[in-house]
Short mmCIF file of C-alpha atoms in Angstrom, two decimals:
data_model
loop_
_atom_site.label_atom_id
_atom_site.label_comp_id
_atom_site.label_asym_id
_atom_site.label_seq_id
_atom_site.Cartn_x
_atom_site.Cartn_y
_atom_site.Cartn_z
CA MET A 1 0.00 0.00 0.00
CA ILE A 2 1.08 3.64 -0.68
CA ARG A 3 2.28 5.31 2.51
CA ILE A 4 0.44 8.41 3.82
CA SER A 5 3.68 10.43 3.77
CA THR A 6 4.08 9.82 0.05
CA ILE A 7 0.50 10.97 -0.61
CA PHE A 8 1.09 14.07 1.52
CA ILE A 9 4.31 14.94 -0.37
CA ALA A 10 2.54 14.54 -3.72
CA ILE A 11 -0.31 16.84 -2.63
CA CYS A 12 2.22 19.43 -1.41
CA MET A 13 4.12 19.33 -4.71
CA VAL A 14 0.88 19.85 -6.67
CA LEU A 15 -0.08 22.75 -4.41
CA VAL A 16 3.39 24.33 -4.78
CA ALA A 17 3.32 24.04 -8.59
CA ALA A 18 -0.25 25.43 -8.79
CA SER A 19 0.64 28.29 -6.46
CA LEU A 20 3.64 29.16 -8.63
CA GLY A 21 1.44 29.26 -11.74
CA LEU A 22 -1.18 31.44 -10.06
CA VAL A 23 1.48 33.89 -8.83
CA LEU A 24 2.94 34.23 -12.31
CA TYR A 25 -0.48 34.68 -13.84
CA ALA A 26 -1.72 37.25 -11.31
CA VAL A 27 1.40 39.22 -10.44
CA ALA A 28 3.68 38.96 -13.45
CA GLY A 29 0.85 39.22 -15.96
CA ILE A 30 1.85 36.02 -17.84
CA SER A 31 -0.86 34.38 -19.80
CA GLY A 32 -2.72 31.40 -18.42
CA THR A 33 -1.06 28.94 -20.86
CA GLU A 34 2.42 30.03 -19.97
CA SER A 35 1.57 29.97 -16.26
CA ALA A 36 0.29 26.38 -16.60
CA ILE A 37 3.44 25.33 -18.43
CA VAL A 38 5.63 26.85 -15.74
CA ALA A 39 3.53 25.13 -13.06
CA LEU A 40 3.86 21.72 -14.76
CA THR A 41 7.58 22.21 -15.19
CA ALA A 42 7.96 23.01 -11.51
CA LEU A 43 5.87 19.96 -10.60
CA THR A 44 8.05 17.76 -12.77
CA PHE A 45 11.25 18.99 -11.10
CA LEU A 46 9.75 18.43 -7.69
CA ILE A 47 8.76 14.85 -8.60
CA LEU A 48 12.23 14.10 -9.97
CA TYR A 49 13.91 15.53 -6.89
CA ASN A 50 11.69 13.48 -4.58
CA ALA A 51 12.33 10.28 -6.53
CA VAL A 52 16.11 10.71 -6.53
CA SER A 53 16.21 11.53 -2.84
CA MET A 54 14.07 8.50 -1.96
CA ARG A 55 16.28 6.22 -4.07
CA LEU A 56 19.42 7.43 -2.36
CA ARG A 57 17.82 6.92 1.06
CA ASP A 58 16.68 3.36 0.14
CA ARG A 59 20.13 2.48 -1.15
CA SER A 60 21.75 3.47 2.09
CA ASP A 61 19.19 1.39 4.01
CA VAL A 62 19.71 -1.64 1.77
CA GLY A 63 23.46 -1.27 2.12
CA GLY A 64 23.15 -1.37 5.90
CA GLN A 65 20.92 -4.44 5.74
CA ILE A 66 23.36 -6.21 3.43
CA ALA A 67 26.20 -5.43 5.81
CA ASP A 68 24.20 -6.83 8.74
CA LEU A 69 23.35 -9.94 6.71
CA SER A 70 26.99 -10.52 5.79
CA ARG A 71 28.01 -10.22 9.42
CA GLY A 72 25.29 -12.73 10.43
CA THR A 73 26.39 -15.13 7.70
CA ALA A 74 29.94 -14.94 8.92
CA ASP A 75 28.84 -15.67 12.49
CA LEU A 76 26.75 -18.61 11.28
CA ALA A 77 29.71 -19.99 9.32
CA ARG A 78 31.90 -19.78 12.42
CA GLN A 79 29.25 -21.61 14.49
CA VAL A 80 28.86 -24.35 11.86
CA ALA A 81 32.63 -24.80 11.81
CA GLU A 82 32.65 -25.06 15.61
CA PHE A 83 29.85 -27.63 15.56
CA GLY A 84 31.68 -29.62 12.91
CA ARG A 85 34.82 -29.66 15.03
CA ARG A 86 32.90 -30.82 18.10
CA LEU A 87 31.07 -33.50 16.11
CA ALA A 88 34.35 -34.81 14.76
CA ALA A 89 35.73 -34.96 18.30
CA ILE A 90 32.63 -36.84 19.52
CA GLU A 91 32.85 -39.31 16.64
CA GLY A 92 36.47 -39.91 17.48
CA ARG A 93 35.65 -40.57 21.11
CA ILE A 94 32.78 -42.94 20.15
CA ALA A 95 35.04 -44.85 17.78
CA SER A 96 37.73 -45.19 20.42
CA SER A 97 35.21 -46.28 23.08
CA ASN A 98 33.67 -48.84 20.69
CA SER A 99 37.06 -50.31 19.95
CA THR A 100 37.86 -50.41 23.67
CA ASN A 101 34.52 -52.04 24.49
CA SER A 102 34.99 -54.53 21.69
CA ASP A 103 38.35 -55.51 23.10
CA ARG A 104 36.85 -55.86 26.56
CA VAL A 105 33.93 -57.94 25.28
CA GLN A 106 36.28 -60.20 23.38
CA SER A 107 38.39 -60.70 26.48
CA VAL A 108 35.28 -61.42 28.60
CA VAL A 109 33.97 -63.86 25.97
CA GLY A 110 37.30 -65.62 25.95
CA GLU A 111 37.25 -65.91 29.74
CA ILE A 112 33.66 -67.19 29.70
CA ASN A 113 34.54 -69.80 27.08
CA GLU A 114 37.50 -70.86 29.15
CA LEU A 115 35.32 -71.14 32.26
CA GLY A 116 32.75 -73.12 30.27
CA GLY A 117 35.44 -75.54 29.20
CA LEU A 118 36.59 -75.91 32.81
CA VAL A 119 33.00 -76.52 33.98
CA ARG A 120 32.52 -79.18 31.31
CA GLN A 121 35.76 -80.85 32.35
CA LEU A 122 34.66 -80.72 35.98
CA ALA A 123 31.25 -82.19 35.13
CA ALA A 124 32.88 -84.93 33.06
CA THR A 125 35.24 -85.70 35.95
CA VAL A 126 32.34 -85.86 38.43
CA SER A 127 30.42 -88.14 36.05
CA THR A 128 33.46 -90.39 35.70
CA HIS A 129 33.84 -90.61 39.48
CA GLU A 130 30.14 -91.36 39.79
CA ASP A 131 30.43 -94.19 37.27
CA LEU A 132 33.48 -95.55 39.08
CA LEU A 133 31.64 -95.47 42.42
CA ALA A 134 28.62 -97.14 40.84
CA GLY A 135 30.85 -99.81 39.29
CA HIS A 136 32.61 -100.60 42.58
CA ALA A 137 29.39 -100.55 44.63
CA PRO A 138 28.12 -103.97 45.92
CA ALA A 139 24.94 -105.64 44.74
CA PRO A 140 21.68 -103.84 45.55
CA ALA A 141 20.85 -104.32 49.18
CA PRO A 142 18.88 -102.40 51.79
CA ALA A 143 20.96 -99.61 53.34
CA PRO A 144 21.00 -98.73 57.04
CA VAL A 145 17.96 -97.05 58.47
CA ALA A 146 19.90 -93.87 59.24
CA ARG A 147 20.29 -93.14 55.48
CA LEU A 148 16.59 -92.50 54.88
CA GLU A 149 16.98 -88.81 54.00
CA PRO A 150 15.01 -88.84 50.67
CA GLU A 151 11.99 -90.37 52.40
CA ALA A 152 11.63 -87.64 55.03
CA PRO A 153 8.20 -85.97 54.97
CA PHE A 154 8.08 -82.77 52.94
CA ASP A 155 8.13 -79.67 55.14
CA LEU A 156 6.06 -76.80 53.72
CA ILE A 157 7.01 -74.44 56.54
CA ALA A 158 10.71 -74.37 55.66
CA PRO A 159 11.83 -71.41 53.53
CA PHE A 160 11.66 -71.92 49.81
CA GLU A 161 15.39 -71.38 49.30
CA GLU A 162 16.28 -74.08 51.84
CA ARG A 163 14.61 -76.70 49.69
CA SER A 164 16.65 -76.00 46.54
CA ALA A 165 17.46 -79.31 44.94
CA ALA A 166 21.08 -80.39 44.77
CA PRO A 167 22.92 -83.57 43.77
CA PRO A 168 22.82 -86.19 46.52
CA PRO A 169 26.10 -86.45 48.43
CA LEU A 170 28.42 -89.27 47.53
CA PRO A 171 28.58 -92.01 50.18
CA ALA A 172 31.72 -92.15 52.26
CA SER A 173 31.78 -95.94 52.11
CA PRO A 174 29.70 -98.66 50.43
CA PRO A 175 26.64 -99.62 52.50
CA ARG A 176 26.91 -102.84 54.40
CA PRO A 177 24.22 -105.43 53.70
CA LYS A 178 21.52 -106.00 56.27
CA PRO A 179 21.00 -109.38 57.90
CA PRO A 180 19.11 -111.97 55.86
CA VAL A 181 16.04 -111.60 58.05
CA ALA A 182 15.51 -107.93 57.06
CA GLN A 183 16.00 -108.78 53.40
CA THR A 184 13.43 -111.53 53.64
CA GLN A 185 10.92 -109.17 55.27
CA THR A 186 11.43 -106.53 52.57
CA GLY A 187 11.08 -109.07 49.81
CA ASN A 188 7.87 -110.39 51.35
CA ALA A 189 6.42 -106.86 51.56
CA VAL A 190 7.15 -106.15 47.91
CA SER A 191 5.78 -109.45 46.73
CA THR A 192 2.64 -108.89 48.80
CA VAL A 193 2.02 -105.48 47.22
CA ASN A 194 2.67 -106.70 43.71
CA GLY A 195 0.86 -110.00 44.23
CA ARG A 196 -2.69 -108.63 44.57
CA ASN A 197 -5.25 -109.67 42.05
CA GLN A 198 -7.68 -107.19 40.51
CA THR A 199 -10.47 -107.94 42.97
CA GLN A 200 -8.23 -107.36 45.97
CA MET A 201 -6.80 -104.21 44.42
CA LEU A 202 -10.29 -102.86 43.69
CA THR A 203 -11.35 -103.51 47.27
CA THR A 204 -8.19 -101.84 48.53
CA LEU A 205 -8.83 -98.81 46.34
CA ARG A 206 -12.41 -98.38 47.52
CA ASN A 207 -11.41 -98.69 51.15
CA ALA A 208 -8.56 -96.23 50.67
CA ILE A 209 -10.87 -93.67 49.06
CA ASP A 210 -13.54 -94.09 51.76
CA GLU A 211 -10.97 -93.90 54.57
CA ASN A 212 -9.00 -91.02 53.04
CA ARG A 213 -5.80 -93.00 52.50
CA ILE A 214 -4.73 -91.20 49.33
CA ASP A 215 -1.29 -89.68 49.95
CA ILE A 216 0.54 -86.97 48.03
CA PHE A 217 4.27 -87.10 47.33
CA LEU A 218 6.08 -84.03 45.99
CA GLN A 219 9.00 -84.20 43.56
CA PRO A 220 10.72 -80.91 42.68
CA MET A 221 11.49 -79.60 39.21
CA VAL A 222 14.62 -77.47 39.16
CA THR A 223 16.09 -74.86 36.84
CA LEU A 224 19.17 -75.79 34.88
CA PRO A 225 22.00 -75.25 35.52
CA GLN A 226 21.23 -73.36 38.77
CA ARG A 227 19.19 -76.26 40.24
CA LYS A 228 16.77 -73.97 42.04
CA VAL A 229 13.34 -75.43 42.76
CA ARG A 230 10.73 -73.88 40.45
CA PHE A 231 7.83 -76.37 40.41
CA TYR A 232 6.64 -79.49 42.20
CA GLU A 233 4.87 -82.52 40.76
CA ALA A 234 2.19 -84.09 42.92
CA VAL A 235 2.65 -87.89 42.85
CA THR A 236 -0.22 -90.07 44.08
CA ARG A 237 0.21 -93.06 46.39
CA VAL A 238 -2.43 -95.30 47.99
CA ARG A 239 -2.01 -96.82 51.44
CA ASP A 240 -3.59 -100.19 52.06
CA GLU A 241 -4.91 -101.59 55.35
CA ARG A 242 -1.39 -102.50 56.44
CA GLU A 243 -0.08 -98.99 55.71
CA GLN A 244 1.92 -100.19 52.70
CA LEU A 245 2.19 -97.82 49.76
CA ILE A 246 0.88 -98.80 46.35
CA ALA A 247 2.42 -97.06 43.35
CA ALA A 248 0.21 -95.41 40.76
CA GLU A 249 1.04 -97.74 37.88
CA GLU A 250 -0.45 -100.61 39.91
CA PHE A 251 -3.89 -99.10 40.46
CA ILE A 252 -4.46 -96.52 37.66
CA SER A 253 -5.76 -99.02 35.10
CA ILE A 254 -8.03 -100.69 37.65
CA ALA A 255 -9.30 -97.31 38.90
CA GLU A 256 -10.10 -96.18 35.35
CA ALA A 257 -11.90 -99.46 34.54
CA SER A 258 -13.97 -99.33 37.74
CA GLY A 259 -14.80 -95.62 37.50
CA LEU A 260 -12.94 -94.71 40.70
CA ILE A 261 -10.35 -92.53 38.99
CA GLY A 262 -12.70 -89.54 39.05
CA ARG A 263 -12.95 -89.62 42.85
CA ILE A 264 -9.19 -90.05 43.12
CA ASP A 265 -8.58 -87.08 40.82
CA ASN A 266 -10.98 -84.93 42.84
CA MET A 267 -9.15 -85.80 46.05
CA VAL A 268 -5.76 -85.15 44.45
CA LEU A 269 -6.92 -81.76 43.11
CA LEU A 270 -8.09 -80.80 46.60
CA ARG A 271 -4.73 -81.78 48.12
CA CYS A 272 -2.80 -79.98 45.39
CA VAL A 273 -4.70 -76.75 46.02
CA GLN A 274 -4.05 -77.04 49.77
CA VAL A 275 -0.35 -77.68 49.19
CA LEU A 276 -0.10 -74.83 46.67
CA ARG A 277 -1.63 -72.34 49.08
CA ARG A 278 0.91 -73.26 51.74
CA LEU A 279 3.81 -73.08 49.28
CA MET A 280 2.74 -69.65 48.00
CA VAL A 281 2.98 -68.23 51.51
CA ARG A 282 6.77 -68.35 51.13
CA ASN A 283 7.14 -67.83 47.40
CA LYS A 284 4.60 -66.55 44.88
CA ASP A 285 6.51 -67.98 41.91
CA VAL A 286 6.20 -71.63 42.90
CA GLY A 287 3.89 -73.97 40.95
CA VAL A 288 2.40 -77.44 41.34
CA PHE A 289 1.81 -79.99 38.56
CA CYS A 290 -1.31 -82.10 39.14
CA ASN A 291 -1.97 -85.19 37.03
CA VAL A 292 -5.47 -85.67 35.57
CA ALA A 293 -6.63 -88.89 33.91
CA ALA A 294 -8.17 -89.03 30.45
CA SER A 295 -11.34 -90.68 31.76
CA THR A 296 -11.86 -87.77 34.16
CA LEU A 297 -11.66 -85.34 31.27
CA GLY A 298 -14.21 -87.34 29.27
CA ASN A 299 -16.70 -88.02 32.09
CA SER A 300 -19.20 -85.17 32.16
CA THR A 301 -20.29 -85.74 35.77
CA THR A 302 -16.79 -86.05 37.21
CA PHE A 303 -15.46 -83.20 35.11
CA ALA A 304 -18.31 -80.92 36.19
CA GLN A 305 -17.28 -81.45 39.82
CA CYS A 306 -13.64 -80.75 39.00
CA LEU A 307 -14.57 -77.67 36.99
CA ASP A 308 -16.68 -76.26 39.84
CA PHE A 309 -13.80 -76.77 42.27
CA LEU A 310 -11.25 -75.21 39.91
CA GLU A 311 -13.61 -72.29 39.23
CA ALA A 312 -13.75 -71.62 42.97
CA ASN A 313 -9.92 -71.59 43.05
CA ARG A 314 -9.46 -69.66 39.83
CA ALA A 315 -7.01 -67.29 41.51
CA LEU A 316 -4.47 -70.14 41.66
CA ALA A 317 -4.70 -70.82 37.92
CA PRO A 318 -1.27 -69.29 37.06
CA SER A 319 0.44 -71.64 39.56
CA LEU A 320 -1.61 -74.83 39.16
CA VAL A 321 -0.64 -76.83 36.06
CA LEU A 322 -2.85 -79.74 34.97
CA GLU A 323 -0.86 -82.60 33.48
CA PHE A 324 -2.08 -85.08 30.86
CA LYS A 325 -0.47 -87.93 28.95
CA GLN A 326 0.65 -87.50 25.36
CA SER A 327 -1.73 -90.26 24.32
CA THR A 328 -4.59 -88.34 25.94
CA PHE A 329 -3.95 -85.28 23.79
CA ARG A 330 -3.64 -87.38 20.65
CA GLY A 331 -6.94 -89.14 21.32
CA LEU A 332 -9.10 -86.16 22.30
CA GLY A 333 -12.74 -86.44 21.28
CA PRO A 334 -15.31 -83.65 20.96
CA ALA A 335 -16.28 -83.81 24.64
CA GLU A 336 -12.67 -83.87 25.86
CA THR A 337 -11.74 -80.99 23.56
CA GLU A 338 -14.63 -78.90 24.84
CA ASN A 339 -13.77 -79.62 28.48
CA LEU A 340 -10.12 -78.79 27.84
CA ALA A 341 -11.11 -75.48 26.26
CA ALA A 342 -13.28 -74.70 29.31
CA LEU A 343 -10.25 -75.12 31.58
CA ALA A 344 -8.09 -72.99 29.30
CA GLN A 345 -10.69 -70.21 29.29
CA ARG A 346 -10.41 -70.07 33.08
CA GLY A 347 -6.66 -69.48 32.87
CA PHE A 348 -5.35 -72.96 33.73
CA ARG A 349 -2.23 -74.16 31.94
CA PHE A 350 -1.51 -77.70 30.81
CA SER A 351 1.49 -80.00 30.71
CA ILE A 352 2.16 -83.15 28.71
CA ASP A 353 4.07 -86.12 30.08
CA HIS A 354 4.57 -89.78 29.11
CA VAL A 355 6.07 -88.57 25.82
CA THR A 356 7.02 -91.58 23.68
CA ASP A 357 8.22 -89.79 20.54
CA LEU A 358 9.19 -86.29 19.41
CA ARG A 359 6.53 -85.88 16.73
CA ILE A 360 5.14 -82.73 18.33
CA GLU A 361 3.06 -79.92 16.84
CA PRO A 362 3.86 -76.93 19.09
CA ARG A 363 1.43 -74.53 17.40
CA GLU A 364 -1.55 -76.83 17.96
CA LEU A 365 -0.52 -77.56 21.55
CA ALA A 366 0.00 -73.88 22.33
CA ASP A 367 -3.47 -73.05 20.95
CA ARG A 368 -4.95 -75.61 23.35
CA GLY A 369 -3.20 -74.08 26.38
CA VAL A 370 -0.16 -76.36 26.74
CA ARG A 371 2.74 -74.51 28.34
CA PHE A 372 5.00 -77.39 29.43
CA ILE A 373 6.16 -80.64 27.82
CA LYS A 374 8.02 -83.23 29.89
CA VAL A 375 10.30 -85.48 27.85
CA PRO A 376 12.45 -88.25 29.37
CA ALA A 377 16.14 -87.41 29.29
CA SER A 378 16.90 -90.76 27.69
CA LEU A 379 14.54 -89.92 24.82
CA LEU A 380 16.13 -86.51 24.26
CA LEU A 381 19.64 -87.95 24.30
CA ASP A 382 18.78 -90.94 22.12
CA PRO A 383 20.76 -90.65 18.84
CA LYS A 384 18.01 -92.50 16.97
CA GLN A 385 15.56 -89.65 17.54
CA ALA A 386 17.54 -87.37 15.21
CA SER A 387 16.60 -89.60 12.26
CA THR A 388 13.09 -90.67 13.27
CA SER A 389 11.65 -87.30 14.38
CA ASP A 390 10.86 -84.20 12.36
CA ILE A 391 13.26 -82.04 14.39
CA HIS A 392 16.60 -82.68 16.02
CA PRO A 393 16.28 -83.00 19.82
CA SER A 394 18.82 -80.20 20.30
CA ASP A 395 16.47 -77.78 18.50
CA LEU A 396 13.32 -78.88 20.32
CA SER A 397 13.67 -76.39 23.19
CA ASP A 398 14.03 -73.42 20.83
CA LEU A 399 11.09 -74.58 18.71
CA LEU A 400 8.81 -74.94 21.72
CA GLY A 401 10.00 -71.62 23.14
CA ARG A 402 8.76 -69.79 20.04
CA PHE A 403 5.23 -70.83 20.97
CA GLY A 404 5.56 -70.16 24.71
CA ILE A 405 6.12 -73.80 25.73
CA ASP A 406 8.87 -74.80 28.18
CA LEU A 407 10.69 -78.12 27.80
CA ILE A 408 11.25 -80.15 30.99
CA ALA A 409 13.65 -83.06 30.96
CA GLU A 410 12.44 -85.73 33.39
CA ARG A 411 13.93 -88.95 34.79
CA ILE A 412 17.41 -87.44 35.06
CA GLU A 413 19.56 -89.85 37.05
CA GLY A 414 23.19 -88.85 36.35
CA GLU A 415 25.46 -85.85 36.08
CA ARG A 416 26.48 -86.82 32.55
CA ALA A 417 22.89 -86.44 31.40
CA VAL A 418 22.78 -82.93 32.88
CA VAL A 419 25.90 -81.92 30.94
CA ASP A 420 24.41 -83.21 27.68
CA LEU A 421 21.04 -81.56 28.33
CA LEU A 422 22.68 -78.18 28.86
CA ASP A 423 23.90 -78.38 25.27
CA TYR A 424 20.24 -78.81 24.25
CA ASP A 425 19.27 -75.56 26.05
CA VAL A 426 16.91 -77.37 28.43
CA ARG A 427 15.74 -74.97 31.14
CA PHE A 428 14.10 -77.35 33.64
CA GLY A 429 14.94 -80.80 34.95
CA GLN A 430 13.34 -83.45 37.14
CA GLY A 431 14.64 -86.75 38.43
CA PHE A 432 16.19 -88.74 41.24
CA LEU A 433 19.48 -86.91 40.71
CA PHE A 434 17.91 -83.80 42.24
CA ALA A 435 15.39 -85.30 44.67
CA PRO A 436 13.01 -88.28 44.78
CA PRO A 437 9.30 -87.86 45.57
CA ARG A 438 8.81 -87.14 49.24
CA PRO A 439 5.69 -88.01 51.23
CA LEU A 440 3.17 -85.40 52.22
CA ARG A 441 0.29 -86.18 54.52
CA PRO A 442 -2.98 -84.35 53.67
CA GLU A 443 -5.19 -82.57 56.17
CA GLY A 444 -7.06 -84.97 58.40
CA ALA A 445 -4.84 -87.93 57.54
CA SER A 446 -3.94 -90.40 60.18
CA ALA A 447 -0.80 -89.43 62.04
CA THR A 448 -0.13 -92.98 63.31
CA GLY A 449 0.70 -96.20 61.68
CA GLY A 450 2.85 -94.65 58.95
CA ALA A 451 4.88 -97.42 57.41
CA ALA A 452 8.03 -97.18 55.41
CA SER A 453 7.47 -97.15 51.68
CA ASN A 454 9.63 -98.98 49.22
CA PRO A 455 11.80 -96.37 47.49
CA THR A 456 11.47 -98.26 44.24
CA GLN A 457 7.86 -97.07 44.17
CA ASP A 458 8.82 -93.38 44.26
CA ILE A 459 8.78 -92.98 40.52
CA GLN A 460 7.77 -90.36 38.04
CA GLY A 461 4.98 -89.91 35.58
CA SER A 462 1.23 -89.51 35.51
CA ASN A 463 0.12 -89.76 39.11
CA GLY A 464 3.64 -90.98 39.73
CA SER A 465 3.69 -93.85 37.25
CA GLY A 466 6.91 -94.86 35.62
CA THR A 467 9.92 -97.12 36.10
CA PRO A 468 12.87 -96.24 38.33
CA SER A 469 16.42 -96.91 37.27
CA PRO A 470 18.57 -99.53 38.99
CA SER A 471 20.89 -96.82 40.30
CA ALA A 472 18.02 -95.01 41.97
CA THR A 473 16.73 -98.31 43.41
CA SER A 474 20.08 -99.32 44.82
CA ALA A 475 20.62 -95.89 46.41
CA ALA A 476 17.31 -95.96 48.33
CA ALA A 477 16.69 -97.51 51.75
CA PRO A 478 13.68 -98.64 53.82
CA ALA A 479 12.31 -96.13 56.25
CA ALA A 480 12.35 -96.28 60.01
CA PRO A 481 8.77 -96.48 61.35
CA SER A 482 9.40 -94.29 64.34
CA SER A 483 10.90 -91.39 62.38
CA ARG A 484 8.24 -91.67 59.67
CA ILE A 485 5.42 -91.52 62.22
CA THR A 486 6.85 -88.45 63.94
CA GLY A 487 7.43 -86.51 60.69
CA ASN A 488 3.99 -87.27 59.25
CA ALA A 489 2.24 -86.41 62.50
CA ALA A 490 3.97 -83.03 62.67
CA LEU A 491 3.16 -82.33 59.03
CA ALA A 492 -0.48 -83.33 59.46
CA ARG A 493 -0.84 -80.81 62.29
CA ARG A 494 0.71 -78.03 60.18
CA ILE A 495 -1.48 -78.37 57.07
#
C-alpha cells in the first residue's frame, strides 16, 4: 500500500506548482497557458527531486541491511565450523570407546569360554567318578535305616530357598548289607504289594478312598543349571490296610476301569490346592503340577465337579498346572476338547508327560493351552531320535519356546545327562538326581501307623507312574517307622 507520507508529499508538490502558476499569472501578468506550463515544469522537477532523494535513502538502508546480513552469515559460518569440530571430536571418542569395548567384550567372551570348558571338564570328571563309584558298589541291598533322607516328609514351613534341589552327596563308604532276616521281610512286603489280584486291588482302592488314604508325594522340578526349585509334581500313592504304599502304575488301570479314577482325581486336586496355598505363603513364583486322567476329562459328571472346584480356586490358575499324557492329547474327542477349552478359558495351563516320541506340533498344543512338555532325558539324548523325528532333539527347546512352551527333561539320574542336556538348552529338569518324591500327609490324615514305603515305588509320571532306574533303586533304603510316624504327625498338624 502507498504510505500516507508519500501521498502528503505529492499533494504538497501539486499545491506548490499550482501556487507558482497562479502567482505568475496574477502578479507577473503572464498568460494562463504560460503559467500552466511553468507550473507543470515546476511539478516535474519536484517529482524528480523526490524520486532521486528517496532512491538514495533506500540504497543506504539496503546497504546497511546487506552489511548486517553478511556479518550474520559470517557468524553462522563460524558456528557451523565449531559444531563440525565438536562433532568430529565426539565421533572420534565414540570410535575409540567402541574399539575399547569390543576388546573388553572379546576378552570377557574368551574368559567365559574358558570357564565353560573348565565346567565341562569338571562335570565330566564328576560323572566319571560317579560311574566308578557305581561300578565298585556292591549288589543292591537295603541300606542302614539312618540313610533314609530322601523319604523324610516334605516340610512346607521351611523357607523356599532351603529346599533347593542339589545332587545327593556321595557315600563315604559302600553300605553294608543287612542281615538276611531284614532282606526276607522286605522281599515279602514287595511281593505282597505286587501280588494282589484285581479284585483285591479294587477292594483296597475303595477302602482307601472311603478312609481317606490317598497320599501326596512331591517331587521338585529345578532350573538348569542353577538347580533352584521352580515347580513341584504331585505324585499319588495309595495306602492299604497294612499302611503299605501302592504305586500309581499298579492301580491306575483298575481305577479307570472301575470308575474310581474320578474320585481319586478330585481328592488329588483338593490336596494340590491345599499344598499350593501353603507353598505360596513363602514364594509366589512356585507352581504345582497335578496329574489328571483321560477318563476324568471325558466323564461329564466327574469333570463338572472338577470344573466347579477349579472355578472356585481360579485365583491359583497361574500356579496350578494340569498334566495329561501324550496319548490323551492325541486321542481327544469332541467332549474332551470342549472340556479342555473350558479349563483354558479359566486361565489354567496344561502340561504333557509320558512322551514316547518327538513328533510334536507346538502350534496346535499352544493353541490348546499347553505350556509345558516333559520329555524323558533318555529320549532326548537318544541318537536314533535325530533320524526318526521331524526335528533334532537339540532344536526342540528353541522350537517350543517360540510358541511359549517350556521343555522339561524328566527322569534325570546322572550328572552326565545334565551336561548333555545343557547343550540342548533345556531350562528345567526333574529326576532322582535332584530329589526323589517325598511323602506329604494331607489334612485330616492319620498321624499314626505310617509305614516305610519302598523307594522303588517313588517314581515319576502320571500320578507318579513310571519305572525307576537300577541306580536309583540301589541308592534308596527302607524307612524307620518311628521317624516316619513323627514326621507325618507333625506335618499333618501343620497343614
